[in-house]
Short mmCIF file of C-alpha atoms and ligand atoms in Angstrom, two decimals:
data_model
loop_
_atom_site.label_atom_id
_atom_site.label_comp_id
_atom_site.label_asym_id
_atom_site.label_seq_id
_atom_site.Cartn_x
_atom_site.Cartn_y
_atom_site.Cartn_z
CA UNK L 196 -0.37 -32.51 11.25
CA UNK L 197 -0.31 -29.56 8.89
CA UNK L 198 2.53 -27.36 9.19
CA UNK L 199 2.04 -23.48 7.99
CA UNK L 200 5.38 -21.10 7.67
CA UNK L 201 4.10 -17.35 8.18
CA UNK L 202 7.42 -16.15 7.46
CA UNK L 203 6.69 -12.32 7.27
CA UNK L 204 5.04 -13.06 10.51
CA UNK L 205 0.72 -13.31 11.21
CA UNK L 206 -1.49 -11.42 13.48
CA UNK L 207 -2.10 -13.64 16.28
CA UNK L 208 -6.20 -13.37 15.09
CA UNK L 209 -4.87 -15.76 12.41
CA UNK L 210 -2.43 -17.34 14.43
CA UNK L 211 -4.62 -18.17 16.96
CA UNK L 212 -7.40 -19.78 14.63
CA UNK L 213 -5.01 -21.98 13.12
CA UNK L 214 -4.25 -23.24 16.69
CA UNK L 215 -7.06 -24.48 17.07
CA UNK L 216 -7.98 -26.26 14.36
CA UNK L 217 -4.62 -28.26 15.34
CA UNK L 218 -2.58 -26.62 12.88
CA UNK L 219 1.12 -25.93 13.73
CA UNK L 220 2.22 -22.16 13.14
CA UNK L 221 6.01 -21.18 12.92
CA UNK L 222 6.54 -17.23 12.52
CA UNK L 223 9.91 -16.89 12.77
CA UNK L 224 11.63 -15.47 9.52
CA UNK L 225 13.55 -17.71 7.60
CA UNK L 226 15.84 -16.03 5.00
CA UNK L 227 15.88 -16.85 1.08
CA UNK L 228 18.74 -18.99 0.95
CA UNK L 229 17.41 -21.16 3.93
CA UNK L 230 14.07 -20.95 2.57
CA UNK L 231 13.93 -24.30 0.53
CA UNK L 232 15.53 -26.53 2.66
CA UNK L 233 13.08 -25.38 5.76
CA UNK L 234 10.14 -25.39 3.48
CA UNK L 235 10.15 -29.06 3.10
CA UNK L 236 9.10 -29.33 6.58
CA UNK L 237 5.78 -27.10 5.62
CA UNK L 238 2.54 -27.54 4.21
CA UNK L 239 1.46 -24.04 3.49
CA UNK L 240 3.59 -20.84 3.18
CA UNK L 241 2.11 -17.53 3.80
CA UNK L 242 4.24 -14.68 3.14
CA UNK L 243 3.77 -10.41 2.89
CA UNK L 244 5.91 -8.47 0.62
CA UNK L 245 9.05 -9.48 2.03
CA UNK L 246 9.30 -13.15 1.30
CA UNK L 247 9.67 -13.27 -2.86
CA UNK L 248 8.19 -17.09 -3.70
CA UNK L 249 9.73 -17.37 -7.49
CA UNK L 250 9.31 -20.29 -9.86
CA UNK L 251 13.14 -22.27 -8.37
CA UNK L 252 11.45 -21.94 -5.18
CA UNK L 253 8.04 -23.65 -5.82
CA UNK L 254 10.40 -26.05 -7.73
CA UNK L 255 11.88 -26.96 -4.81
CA UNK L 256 8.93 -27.46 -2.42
CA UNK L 257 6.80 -30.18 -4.06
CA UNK L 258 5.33 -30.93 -0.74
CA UNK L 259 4.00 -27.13 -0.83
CA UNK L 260 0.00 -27.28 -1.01
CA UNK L 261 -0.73 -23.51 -0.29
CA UNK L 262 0.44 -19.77 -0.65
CA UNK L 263 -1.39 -17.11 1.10
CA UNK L 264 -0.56 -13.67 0.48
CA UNK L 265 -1.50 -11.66 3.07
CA UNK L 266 -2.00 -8.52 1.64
CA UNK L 267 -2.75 -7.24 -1.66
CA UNK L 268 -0.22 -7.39 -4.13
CA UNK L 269 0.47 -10.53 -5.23
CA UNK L 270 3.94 -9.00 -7.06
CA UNK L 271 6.44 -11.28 -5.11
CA UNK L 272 4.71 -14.16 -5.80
CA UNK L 273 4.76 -16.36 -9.65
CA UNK L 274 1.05 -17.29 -9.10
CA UNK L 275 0.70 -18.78 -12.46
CA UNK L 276 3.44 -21.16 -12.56
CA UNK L 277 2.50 -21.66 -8.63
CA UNK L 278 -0.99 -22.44 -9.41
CA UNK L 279 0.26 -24.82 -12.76
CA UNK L 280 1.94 -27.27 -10.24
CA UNK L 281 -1.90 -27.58 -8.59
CA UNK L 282 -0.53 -25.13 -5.14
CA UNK L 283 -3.61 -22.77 -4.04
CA UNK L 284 -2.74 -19.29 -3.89
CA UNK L 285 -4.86 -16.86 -1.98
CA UNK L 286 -4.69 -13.00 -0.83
CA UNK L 287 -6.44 -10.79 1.43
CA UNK L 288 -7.53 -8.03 -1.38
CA UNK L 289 -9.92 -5.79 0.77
CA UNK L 290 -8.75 -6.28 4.34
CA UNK L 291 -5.86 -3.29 4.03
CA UNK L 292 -8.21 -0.70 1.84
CA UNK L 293 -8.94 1.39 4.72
CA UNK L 294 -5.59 1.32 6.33
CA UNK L 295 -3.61 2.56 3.11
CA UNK L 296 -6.68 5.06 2.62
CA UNK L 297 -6.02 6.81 5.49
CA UNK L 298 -2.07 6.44 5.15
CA UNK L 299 -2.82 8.53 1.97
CA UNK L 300 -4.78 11.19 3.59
CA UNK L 301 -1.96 11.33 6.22
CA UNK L 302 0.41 12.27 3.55
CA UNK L 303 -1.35 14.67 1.76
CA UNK L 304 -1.94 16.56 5.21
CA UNK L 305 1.49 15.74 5.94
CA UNK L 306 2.92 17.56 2.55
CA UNK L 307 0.02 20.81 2.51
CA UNK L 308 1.10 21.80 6.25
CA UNK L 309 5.11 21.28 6.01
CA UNK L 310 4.60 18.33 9.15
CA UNK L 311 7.22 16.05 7.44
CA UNK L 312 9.77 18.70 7.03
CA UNK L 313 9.03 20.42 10.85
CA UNK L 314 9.31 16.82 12.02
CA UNK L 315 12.97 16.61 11.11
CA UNK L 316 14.03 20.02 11.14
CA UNK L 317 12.53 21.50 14.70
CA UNK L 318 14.79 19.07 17.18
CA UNK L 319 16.85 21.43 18.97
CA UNK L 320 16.00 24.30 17.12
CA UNK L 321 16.90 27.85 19.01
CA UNK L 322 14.37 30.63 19.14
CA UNK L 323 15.86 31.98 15.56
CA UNK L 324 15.76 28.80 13.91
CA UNK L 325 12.35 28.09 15.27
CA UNK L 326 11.28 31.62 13.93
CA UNK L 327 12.79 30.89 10.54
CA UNK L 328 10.86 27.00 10.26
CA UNK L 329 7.58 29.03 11.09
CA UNK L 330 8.39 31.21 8.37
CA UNK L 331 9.63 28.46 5.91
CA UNK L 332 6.85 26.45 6.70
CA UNK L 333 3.63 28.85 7.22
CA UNK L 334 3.24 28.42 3.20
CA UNK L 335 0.74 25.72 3.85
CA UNK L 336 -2.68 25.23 2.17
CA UNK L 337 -6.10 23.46 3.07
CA UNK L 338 -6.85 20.39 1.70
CA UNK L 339 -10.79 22.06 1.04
CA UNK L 340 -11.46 22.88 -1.93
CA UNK L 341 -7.96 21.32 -3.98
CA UNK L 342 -8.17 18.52 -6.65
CA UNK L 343 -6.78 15.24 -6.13
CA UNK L 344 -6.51 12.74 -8.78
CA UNK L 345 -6.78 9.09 -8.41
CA UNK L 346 -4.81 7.15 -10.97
CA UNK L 347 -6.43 3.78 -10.29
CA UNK L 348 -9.78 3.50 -8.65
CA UNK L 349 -10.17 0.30 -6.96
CA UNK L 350 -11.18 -0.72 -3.54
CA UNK L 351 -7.92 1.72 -2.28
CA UNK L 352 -8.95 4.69 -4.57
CA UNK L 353 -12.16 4.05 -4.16
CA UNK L 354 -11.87 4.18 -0.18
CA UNK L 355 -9.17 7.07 -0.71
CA UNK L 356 -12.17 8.79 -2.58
CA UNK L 357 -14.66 8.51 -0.06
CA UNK L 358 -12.14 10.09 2.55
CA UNK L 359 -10.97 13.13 0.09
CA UNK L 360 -14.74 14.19 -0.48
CA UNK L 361 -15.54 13.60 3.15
CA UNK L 362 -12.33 16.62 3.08
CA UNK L 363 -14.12 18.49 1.17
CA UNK L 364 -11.85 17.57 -1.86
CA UNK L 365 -12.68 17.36 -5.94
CA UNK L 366 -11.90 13.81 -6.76
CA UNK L 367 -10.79 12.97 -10.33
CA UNK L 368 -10.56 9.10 -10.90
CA UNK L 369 -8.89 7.79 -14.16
CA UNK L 370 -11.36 5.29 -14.36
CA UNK L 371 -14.77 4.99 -13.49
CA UNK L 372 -15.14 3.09 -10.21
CA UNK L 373 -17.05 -0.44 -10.32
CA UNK L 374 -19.20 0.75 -8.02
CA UNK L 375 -20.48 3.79 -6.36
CA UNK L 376 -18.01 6.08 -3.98
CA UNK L 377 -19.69 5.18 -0.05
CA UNK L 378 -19.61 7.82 2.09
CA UNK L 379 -19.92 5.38 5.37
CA UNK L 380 -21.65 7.76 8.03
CA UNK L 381 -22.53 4.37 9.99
CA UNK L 382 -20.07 5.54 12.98
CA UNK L 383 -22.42 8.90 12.83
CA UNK L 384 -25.80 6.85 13.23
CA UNK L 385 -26.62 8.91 9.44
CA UNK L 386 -27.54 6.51 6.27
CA UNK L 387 -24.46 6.15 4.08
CA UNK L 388 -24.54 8.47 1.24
CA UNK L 389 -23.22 6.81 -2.37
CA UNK L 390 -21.28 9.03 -5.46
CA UNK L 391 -21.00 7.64 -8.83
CA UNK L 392 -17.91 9.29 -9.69
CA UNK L 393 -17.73 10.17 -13.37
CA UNK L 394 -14.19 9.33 -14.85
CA UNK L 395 -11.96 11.86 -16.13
CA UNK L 396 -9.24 11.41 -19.38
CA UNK L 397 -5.26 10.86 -17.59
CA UNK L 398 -4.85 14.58 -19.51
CA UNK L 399 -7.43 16.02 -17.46
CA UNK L 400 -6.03 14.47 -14.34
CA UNK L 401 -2.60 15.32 -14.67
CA UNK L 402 -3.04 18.45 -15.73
CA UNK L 403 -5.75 19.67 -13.30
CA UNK L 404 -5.32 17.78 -9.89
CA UNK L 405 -3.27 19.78 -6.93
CA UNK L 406 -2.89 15.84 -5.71
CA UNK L 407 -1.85 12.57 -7.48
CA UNK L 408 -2.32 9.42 -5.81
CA UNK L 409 -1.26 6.33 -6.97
CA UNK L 410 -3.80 3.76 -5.90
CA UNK L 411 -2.73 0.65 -8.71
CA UNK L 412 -1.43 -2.74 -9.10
CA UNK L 413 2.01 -2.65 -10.39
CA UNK L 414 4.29 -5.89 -11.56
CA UNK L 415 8.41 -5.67 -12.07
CA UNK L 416 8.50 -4.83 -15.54
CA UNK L 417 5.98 -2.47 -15.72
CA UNK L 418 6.09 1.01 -17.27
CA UNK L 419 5.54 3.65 -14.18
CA UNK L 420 2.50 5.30 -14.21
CA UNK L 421 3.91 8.61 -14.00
CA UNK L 422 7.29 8.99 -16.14
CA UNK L 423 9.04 11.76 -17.52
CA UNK L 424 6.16 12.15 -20.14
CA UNK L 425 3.34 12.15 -17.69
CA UNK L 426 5.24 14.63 -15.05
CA UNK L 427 5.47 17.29 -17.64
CA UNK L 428 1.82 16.99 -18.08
CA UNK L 429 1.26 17.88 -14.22
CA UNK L 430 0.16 21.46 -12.61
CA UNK L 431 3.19 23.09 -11.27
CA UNK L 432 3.19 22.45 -7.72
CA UNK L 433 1.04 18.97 -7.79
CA UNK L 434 1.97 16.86 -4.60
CA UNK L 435 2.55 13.45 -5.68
CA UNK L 436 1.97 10.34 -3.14
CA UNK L 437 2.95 7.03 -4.46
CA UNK L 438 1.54 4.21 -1.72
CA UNK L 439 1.19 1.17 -4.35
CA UNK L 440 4.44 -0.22 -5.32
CA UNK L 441 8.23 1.17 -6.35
CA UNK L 442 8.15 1.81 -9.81
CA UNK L 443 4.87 2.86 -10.32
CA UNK L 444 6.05 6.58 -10.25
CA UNK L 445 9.78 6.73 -11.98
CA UNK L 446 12.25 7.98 -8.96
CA UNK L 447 14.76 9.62 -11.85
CA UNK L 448 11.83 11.70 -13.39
CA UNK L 449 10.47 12.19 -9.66
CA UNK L 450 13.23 13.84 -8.35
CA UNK L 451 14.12 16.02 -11.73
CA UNK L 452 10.47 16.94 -11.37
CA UNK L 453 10.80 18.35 -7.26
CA UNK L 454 13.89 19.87 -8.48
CA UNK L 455 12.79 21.96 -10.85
CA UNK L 456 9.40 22.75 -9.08
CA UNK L 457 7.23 21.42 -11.45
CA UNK L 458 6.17 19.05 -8.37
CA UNK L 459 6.16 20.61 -4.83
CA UNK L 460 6.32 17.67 -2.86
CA UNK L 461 6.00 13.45 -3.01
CA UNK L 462 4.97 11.36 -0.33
CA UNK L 463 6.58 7.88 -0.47
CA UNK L 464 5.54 4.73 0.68
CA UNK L 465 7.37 2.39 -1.90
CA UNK L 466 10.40 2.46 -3.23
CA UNK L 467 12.24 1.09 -6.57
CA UNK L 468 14.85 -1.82 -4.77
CA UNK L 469 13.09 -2.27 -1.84
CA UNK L 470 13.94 -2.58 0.76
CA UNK L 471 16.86 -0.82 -0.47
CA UNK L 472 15.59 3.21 -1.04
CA UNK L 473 18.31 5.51 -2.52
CA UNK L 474 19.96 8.18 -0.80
CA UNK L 475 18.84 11.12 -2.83
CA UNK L 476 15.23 9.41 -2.25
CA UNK L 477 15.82 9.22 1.27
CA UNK L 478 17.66 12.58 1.95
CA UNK L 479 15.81 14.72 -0.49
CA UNK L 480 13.81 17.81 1.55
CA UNK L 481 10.31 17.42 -0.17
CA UNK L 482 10.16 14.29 0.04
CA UNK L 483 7.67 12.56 3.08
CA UNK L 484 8.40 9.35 4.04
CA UNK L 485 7.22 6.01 5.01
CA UNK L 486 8.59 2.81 4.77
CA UNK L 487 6.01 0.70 3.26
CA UNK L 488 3.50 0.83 5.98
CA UNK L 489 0.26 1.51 4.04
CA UNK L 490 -1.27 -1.89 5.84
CA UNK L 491 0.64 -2.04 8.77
CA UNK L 492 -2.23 -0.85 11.03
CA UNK L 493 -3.50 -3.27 14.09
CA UNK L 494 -6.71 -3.47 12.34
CA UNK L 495 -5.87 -4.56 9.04
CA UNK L 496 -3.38 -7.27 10.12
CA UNK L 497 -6.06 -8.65 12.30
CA UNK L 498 -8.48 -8.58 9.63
CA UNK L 499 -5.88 -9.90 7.47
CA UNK L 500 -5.10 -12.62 9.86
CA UNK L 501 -8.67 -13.83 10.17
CA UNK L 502 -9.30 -13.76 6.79
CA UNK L 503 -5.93 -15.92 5.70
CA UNK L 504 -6.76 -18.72 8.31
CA UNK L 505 -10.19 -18.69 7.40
CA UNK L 506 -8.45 -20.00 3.65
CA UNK L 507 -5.85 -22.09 5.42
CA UNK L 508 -8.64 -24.41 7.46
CA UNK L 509 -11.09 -24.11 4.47
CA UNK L 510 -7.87 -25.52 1.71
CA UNK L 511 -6.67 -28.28 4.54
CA UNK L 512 -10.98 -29.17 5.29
CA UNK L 513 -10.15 -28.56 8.68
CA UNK L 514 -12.46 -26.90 11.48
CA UNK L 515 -11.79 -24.25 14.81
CA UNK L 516 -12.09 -26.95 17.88
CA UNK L 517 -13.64 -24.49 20.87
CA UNK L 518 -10.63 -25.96 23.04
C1 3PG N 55 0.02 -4.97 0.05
O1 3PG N 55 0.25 -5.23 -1.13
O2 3PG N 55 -0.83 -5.60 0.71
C2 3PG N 55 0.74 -3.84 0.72
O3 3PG N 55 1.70 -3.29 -0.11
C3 3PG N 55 1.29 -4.22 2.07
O4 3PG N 55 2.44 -5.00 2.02
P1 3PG N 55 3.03 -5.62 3.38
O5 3PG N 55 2.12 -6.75 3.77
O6 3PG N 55 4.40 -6.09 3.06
O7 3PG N 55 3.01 -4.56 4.42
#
């Protein structure tokens, strides 16, 4: 019988499928120092961005036929030297694009009206302190009408896209998207309308978006996309979101950058040392957070579910028995 670990757990769409094609499913979390002993007792491992399945790992699993990522990043994961010892590895790249979309949108609506800040500051507050947040906070702007750039314009930016025009938003991409920006007006029985978004130089971006998303890939090692050079390139006042990885925007130059008001606010999904976050991250008052929940929607984990067992059965040449 064929024996799959899900140890960052599986939607029970993917769970279920593997069931019945006869496959045995174990989701319970098994830490990294238990990891290779247990994983002799498995066939496949799928993991999200918690489990990190390094070269001494795959080492010591030779009875490991398959890795499934499900999710996007494939970070945590050495696919080359995993896919040099003959193991399949397989993500989920567009089942999440929607989900992390809309997680950006949240926090740029989050950061223009204050709702992050109100959120922690309102509990218990008197009629004077209540009068003073409304004050504080009644600074807000519309999201109509202000730039947002897009560093990275894959299937996230190019979803985020869609969503920011649909906002009434000028969109800036770094790079041209592949493929035309789809406005999907399906749900509003209308034809879908499609944008070929003309690129813009990272100058232009930085310098003339009231919004920076960060919509890339992003490996350890990697220099951030926005450093201490790029951040003095920004508008004063730019709103920053970072929902890719940790790293990708430099948390030093970050927080010099809020504190002297060159940005206004950041929006944080990811953090360097996950899932460690430091406390001046953590604490700091213009800063929204999140912790790493850009897929975590019921949708995308089914879809991500389905999709992942769909590779399991197809690897393993097995088929769904209908009971
Ligand atoms: C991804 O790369 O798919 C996202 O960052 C989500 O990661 P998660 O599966 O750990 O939530």
């Amino acid at each position: 019988m064929i024996r799959v670990l899900a140890n960052d757990g599986m939607h029970a769409s993917g769970v279920d499928l593997l069931k019945k094609a006869g496959i045995e499913v174990q989701t319970q979390h098994i830490e990294a120092a238990a990891l290779p002993g247990e994983l002799q007792n498995f066939d496949a491992l799928v993991v999200r961005s918690a489990t990190k399945v390094r070269g001494p790992l795959i080492d010591a699993c030779p009875n490991l036929r398959f890795i499934g990522r499900g999710g996007v990043g494939m970070d945590n994961i050495d696919v080359d030297y995993a896919q040099n010892k003959g193991i399949a590895v397989y993500n989920t790249p567009d089942s999440s694009t929607q989900s992390v979309a809309e997680l950006v949108m949240g926090h740029m609506y989050s950061m223009a009206r204050f709702l992050y800040a109100a959120n922690r500051n309102m509990p218990g507050a008197d009629a004077a302190k209540f009068n003073a947040l409304k004050k504080e906070y009644g600074k807000g702007m519309e999201l109509r009408g202000r730039t947002l750039g897009i560093i990275g314009c894959g299937r996230i930016g190019q979803a985020l896209a869609a969503l920011a025009i649909g906002a009434g938003m000028k969109v800036l991409p770094n790079r041209r998207p592949n493929n035309p920006i789809v406005l999907d007006l399906f749900i509003n029985g209308l034809d879908p309308i499609h944008i070929d978004l003309p690129a813009v130089e990272m100058d232009e971006l930085l310098g003339q978006s009231d919004f920076i998303s960060l919509n890339l890939s992003f490996n350890e090692g990697d220099p951030p996309a926005l450093g201490p050079e790029e951040l003095k390139l920004v508008r004063k006042g730019v709103c920053i979101v970072n929902a890719a990885r940790g790293g990708a925007v430099s948390e030093a130059a970050l927080l010099e950058a809020l504190d002297s008001g060159q940005v206004a606010h950041a929006a944080l999904d990811v953090f360097e040392g996950e899932p460690s976050a430091s406390a001046e991250i953590l604490n700091h008052p213009r800063i929204s957070l999140s912790p790493h929940i850009g897929a975590a929607t019921a949708e995308a984990q089914a879809r991500i579910g389905t999709e992942m067992a769909g590779y399991i059965l197809q690897h393993f040449g097995l088929e769904v028995h209908s009971n």
